[in-house]
Coordinates of C-alpha atoms in Angstrom, one line a residue:
M219 CA 96.2 126.2 49.4
L220 CA 93.1 125.7 47.3
Q221 CA 95.2 123.9 44.7
T222 CA 96.4 121.5 47.5
L223 CA 93.0 120.8 49.0
L224 CA 90.8 120.7 46.0
P225 CA 92.4 117.6 44.5
V226 CA 91.7 115.8 47.8
T227 CA 88.2 117.0 48.7
G228 CA 86.9 117.6 45.1
P229 CA 86.7 114.0 44.1
V230 CA 85.0 113.1 47.3
M231 CA 82.2 115.6 46.6
I232 CA 81.9 114.5 43.0
C233 CA 81.5 110.8 44.0
I234 CA 78.8 111.7 46.5
L235 CA 77.0 113.8 43.8
V236 CA 77.1 110.8 41.5
G237 CA 75.2 108.7 44.0
F238 CA 72.8 111.6 44.8
C239 CA 71.9 112.1 41.2
W240 CA 71.7 108.3 40.6
K241 CA 69.0 108.0 43.3
K242 CA 67.1 111.1 42.1
L243 CA 66.9 109.7 38.6
N244 CA 65.2 106.6 40.2
V245 CA 67.9 104.2 38.8
P246 CA 68.0 100.9 40.9
Y247 CA 70.8 100.7 43.4
D248 CA 71.3 97.7 45.7
T249 CA 72.7 99.4 48.8
D250 CA 72.9 96.2 50.8
M251 CA 74.9 94.3 48.1
V252 CA 77.3 97.2 47.6
T253 CA 77.8 97.5 51.4
R254 CA 78.6 93.8 51.8
L255 CA 81.0 94.0 48.7
V256 CA 82.9 96.9 50.2
M257 CA 83.1 95.4 53.8
C258 CA 84.0 91.9 52.8
I259 CA 86.3 92.4 49.8
G260 CA 87.1 96.0 48.9
A261 CA 88.0 97.3 52.3
P262 CA 90.2 94.3 53.4
C263 CA 92.1 94.6 50.1
L264 CA 92.5 98.4 50.6
V265 CA 94.0 97.8 54.1
V266 CA 96.6 95.3 52.8
S267 CA 97.5 97.3 49.8
A268 CA 97.9 100.6 51.7
M269 CA 99.9 99.1 54.6
T270 CA 102.3 97.0 52.5
N271 CA 102.9 99.4 49.6
A272 CA 104.4 102.1 51.9
A273 CA 107.6 101.7 53.9
V274 CA 106.0 101.4 57.4
S275 CA 108.8 100.2 59.7
R276 CA 108.4 98.4 63.0
A277 CA 109.8 101.4 64.9
V278 CA 107.1 103.7 63.4
I279 CA 104.3 101.3 64.2
E280 CA 105.5 101.0 67.8
E281 CA 106.1 104.7 68.2
M282 CA 102.7 105.7 66.9
F283 CA 100.7 103.0 68.7
W284 CA 100.5 104.6 72.1
V285 CA 100.0 108.1 70.6
T286 CA 97.0 106.9 68.5
L287 CA 95.6 104.8 71.4
V288 CA 95.6 107.8 73.8
M289 CA 94.1 109.9 71.0
V290 CA 91.2 107.4 70.5
V291 CA 90.6 107.1 74.3
A292 CA 90.6 110.8 74.9
T293 CA 88.2 111.4 71.9
L294 CA 85.9 108.6 73.1
L295 CA 85.6 110.0 76.6
L296 CA 84.9 113.6 75.4
A297 CA 82.5 112.4 72.8
A298 CA 80.6 110.1 75.2
L299 CA 80.3 113.0 77.6
V300 CA 78.8 115.3 75.0
I301 CA 76.4 112.7 73.7
A302 CA 75.3 111.7 77.2
V303 CA 74.6 115.4 78.1
S304 CA 72.7 115.9 74.9
R305 CA 70.7 112.7 75.6
Q306 CA 71.4 111.2 72.2
S307 CA 72.1 107.6 71.2
L308 CA 75.6 106.5 72.1
R309 CA 75.4 103.6 69.6
A310 CA 74.5 105.8 66.7
L311 CA 76.7 108.8 67.3
L312 CA 79.8 107.6 69.3
G313 CA 81.5 106.0 66.3
P314 CA 81.1 109.0 64.0
M315 CA 82.4 111.3 66.8
V316 CA 85.4 109.2 67.6
F317 CA 86.7 107.8 64.3
P318 CA 88.0 110.3 61.7
N319 CA 88.5 109.9 58.0
A320 CA 92.2 109.2 58.4
G321 CA 92.4 107.1 55.3
N322 CA 91.1 108.5 52.0
M323 CA 91.3 112.1 53.3
G324 CA 93.9 112.0 56.0
L325 CA 96.6 110.2 54.0
P326 CA 96.7 112.5 51.0
V327 CA 96.5 115.6 53.2
C328 CA 99.5 114.5 55.2
L329 CA 101.4 113.6 52.1
F330 CA 100.8 117.0 50.5
A331 CA 101.8 118.7 53.8
F332 CA 104.9 116.7 54.8
G333 CA 105.9 114.5 51.9
E334 CA 106.8 110.8 52.1
R335 CA 107.8 111.0 55.8
G336 CA 104.3 112.4 56.6
L337 CA 102.7 109.7 54.6
V338 CA 104.5 106.9 56.4
L339 CA 103.5 108.4 59.8
A340 CA 99.9 109.0 58.7
I341 CA 99.6 105.3 57.5
A342 CA 100.8 104.2 60.9
V343 CA 98.1 106.2 62.6
F344 CA 95.5 105.0 60.1
M345 CA 96.5 101.4 60.7
M346 CA 95.9 101.7 64.5
L347 CA 92.7 103.7 64.1
S348 CA 91.5 101.0 61.7
L349 CA 92.3 98.2 64.2
V350 CA 90.2 99.9 66.9
H351 CA 87.5 101.0 64.5
F352 CA 86.9 97.6 63.1
T353 CA 86.8 95.9 66.5
L354 CA 85.5 98.3 69.2
G355 CA 83.9 100.6 66.8
I356 CA 81.7 98.0 65.1
A357 CA 80.9 96.4 68.5
L358 CA 79.6 99.8 69.7
V359 CA 77.3 100.3 66.8
S360 CA 76.2 96.7 66.4
G361 CA 75.6 95.8 70.1
R362 CA 77.7 92.6 69.8
S363 CA 80.8 91.7 71.6
V364 CA 84.3 92.9 70.4
F365 CA 85.3 89.2 70.1
Q366 CA 82.3 88.4 67.9
E367 CA 83.2 91.3 65.6
M368 CA 86.9 90.3 65.5
I369 CA 86.1 86.7 64.3
R370 CA 83.4 87.8 61.8
N371 CA 85.1 90.8 60.2
P372 CA 87.3 90.3 57.2
I373 CA 89.0 93.7 57.7
I374 CA 90.5 92.4 61.0
Y375 CA 92.1 89.5 59.1
S376 CA 93.5 91.9 56.6
I377 CA 95.1 94.1 59.3
V378 CA 96.7 91.0 60.9
T379 CA 97.9 89.9 57.5
A380 CA 99.5 93.3 56.8
L381 CA 101.2 93.3 60.3
V382 CA 102.6 89.8 59.7
M383 CA 104.0 91.0 56.4
I384 CA 105.5 94.1 57.8
Y385 CA 107.1 92.4 60.8
G386 CA 108.1 89.4 58.8
D387 CA 109.6 91.4 56.0
L388 CA 107.3 89.6 53.6
S389 CA 105.8 90.8 50.4
L390 CA 103.1 89.6 48.0
P391 CA 104.1 88.4 44.5
K392 CA 103.6 91.1 41.9
W393 CA 100.3 89.5 40.7
G394 CA 99.0 89.4 44.3
Q395 CA 99.9 93.0 45.0
N396 CA 98.3 94.1 41.8
T397 CA 95.2 92.1 42.6
V398 CA 94.7 93.6 46.1
S399 CA 95.4 97.1 44.8
L400 CA 92.8 96.7 42.0
L401 CA 90.2 95.4 44.4
G402 CA 91.0 97.9 47.0
D403 CA 90.7 100.8 44.6
M404 CA 86.9 100.2 44.2
T405 CA 86.3 100.7 47.9
I406 CA 86.4 104.5 48.3
P407 CA 84.3 105.3 45.2
L408 CA 81.6 102.8 46.1
M409 CA 81.5 104.0 49.7
L410 CA 81.0 107.6 48.6
I411 CA 78.5 106.8 45.9
T412 CA 76.5 104.8 48.4
L413 CA 76.6 107.8 50.7
G414 CA 75.2 110.0 48.0
V415 CA 72.4 107.5 47.4
S416 CA 71.4 107.8 51.0
L417 CA 71.7 111.5 51.0
A418 CA 69.1 111.7 48.3
N419 CA 66.6 110.4 50.8
M420 CA 67.7 112.5 53.7
Q421 CA 65.0 114.7 55.3
V422 CA 65.8 118.3 56.0
S423 CA 65.0 117.7 59.7
H424 CA 68.2 115.7 60.0
L425 CA 70.5 118.5 58.9
G426 CA 70.4 120.5 62.2
K427 CA 71.4 117.5 64.3
S428 CA 74.0 116.4 61.8
A429 CA 75.5 119.9 61.6
V430 CA 75.8 120.2 65.4
F431 CA 77.6 116.9 65.8
A432 CA 79.7 117.4 62.8
L433 CA 81.0 120.7 64.3
L434 CA 81.6 118.9 67.6
R435 CA 83.5 116.1 65.9
L436 CA 85.9 118.6 64.3
G437 CA 86.3 120.6 67.5
I438 CA 87.0 117.6 69.7
G439 CA 89.3 116.2 67.0
V440 CA 91.4 119.4 66.9
A441 CA 91.5 119.8 70.7
V442 CA 92.5 116.1 71.3
G443 CA 95.1 116.2 68.5
V444 CA 96.9 119.3 69.9
G445 CA 96.6 117.9 73.5
V446 CA 98.0 114.5 72.7
A447 CA 100.8 115.9 70.5
T448 CA 101.8 118.3 73.3
G449 CA 101.5 115.6 76.0
F450 CA 103.8 113.2 74.2
G451 CA 106.2 116.0 73.3
L452 CA 105.9 115.5 69.6
T453 CA 107.6 117.9 67.2
G454 CA 107.9 118.5 63.5
V455 CA 106.2 116.1 61.1
A456 CA 105.0 113.7 63.8
R457 CA 103.2 116.5 65.6
G458 CA 101.6 117.8 62.4
V459 CA 100.5 114.3 61.3
V460 CA 98.8 113.5 64.7
I461 CA 96.9 116.9 64.8
L462 CA 95.8 116.6 61.1
Q463 CA 94.7 112.9 61.4
S464 CA 92.8 113.7 64.7
A465 CA 91.1 116.6 63.1
M466 CA 89.8 114.8 59.9
P467 CA 86.0 114.8 59.3
V468 CA 83.8 111.8 60.0
A469 CA 85.0 108.6 58.3
V470 CA 82.7 107.3 55.6
F471 CA 82.9 103.8 57.2
N472 CA 80.8 105.2 60.0
Y473 CA 78.0 105.7 57.6
L474 CA 78.3 102.1 56.2
F475 CA 78.2 100.8 59.8
A476 CA 75.2 102.9 60.6
L477 CA 73.5 101.7 57.4
R478 CA 74.2 98.1 58.1
Y479 CA 73.0 98.1 61.7
G480 CA 70.2 100.6 61.4
R481 CA 71.8 103.3 63.7
E482 CA 70.4 106.6 62.3
P483 CA 72.2 106.3 58.9
Q484 CA 70.7 109.6 57.6
V485 CA 72.1 111.6 60.5
V486 CA 75.5 109.9 60.2
A487 CA 75.4 110.6 56.4
G488 CA 74.8 114.3 57.1
M489 CA 77.6 114.3 59.6
V490 CA 80.0 112.9 57.0
V491 CA 79.1 115.4 54.3
I492 CA 78.9 118.5 56.6
S493 CA 82.1 117.7 58.4
T494 CA 83.8 117.1 55.0
L495 CA 82.6 120.4 53.7
L496 CA 83.6 122.2 56.8
S497 CA 87.1 120.8 56.3
F498 CA 87.5 123.3 53.4
V499 CA 87.6 126.0 56.1
L500 CA 89.4 124.1 58.9
L501 CA 92.2 122.4 57.0
P502 CA 93.9 125.6 55.6
L503 CA 94.0 127.0 59.1
L504 CA 95.4 123.8 60.5
L505 CA 98.0 123.5 57.8
V506 CA 99.2 127.0 58.5
Y507 CA 99.4 126.0 62.2
V508 CA 101.3 122.7 61.8
V509 CA 103.5 123.2 58.7

């Protein structure tokens, strides 16, 4: 089990450590420039590359759409209730509580657990989560309307492009596919290094709050994943993928959004790291349960 999980979570921790050490050594790091580079170029290319490289059929997209939508709505309602009762900021904490790391962590975990079939289903879930995250999710943290975020966000155009390609049986020329793959590959390392830079400035007082909401994120994710899978009567690989994707730790994108819009980025950074570390304990148990 350790040999399965360490190749997934190990690189994440190392990239964060690089950013942490970089800041501690007082080497200049333009966080705003890197964030804009990731959001405007890297992430859109990653979406197109991930969606068009895998064999995601129309049937899979349509099957997983409602499952993922119900999963997001259920998580949102539970998270909003918890945040409201604790009298914390909805704009700062709702996104990290709702949107899991279904991409750079969820996809490889599902691949290792269920093979190519698991990867295809996981990509379908990731696609729908991304669509909601980069519309409603950004609107929640930014305070602007969903429509404003849709027309301003390059990632939305990349999702639309990928869907058109999938439904139209289209493909990029080899040079185009190689280009988006190359640009997309920079996204995850830059996100994680930027996270490490922020953690270098994080005050100890933030850790308690981050830890509590990181635990709540994982607990709500597991409960919703099991509930939705049971409610839709999912079995086998589909059931396992939904539960695993729902139970992933806080997505790194939540930290980038918090940093960009000034919504308690240090607390969100702590949630990302703590929930990812806790996944070392949670994922083996979940894998035993779903595989």
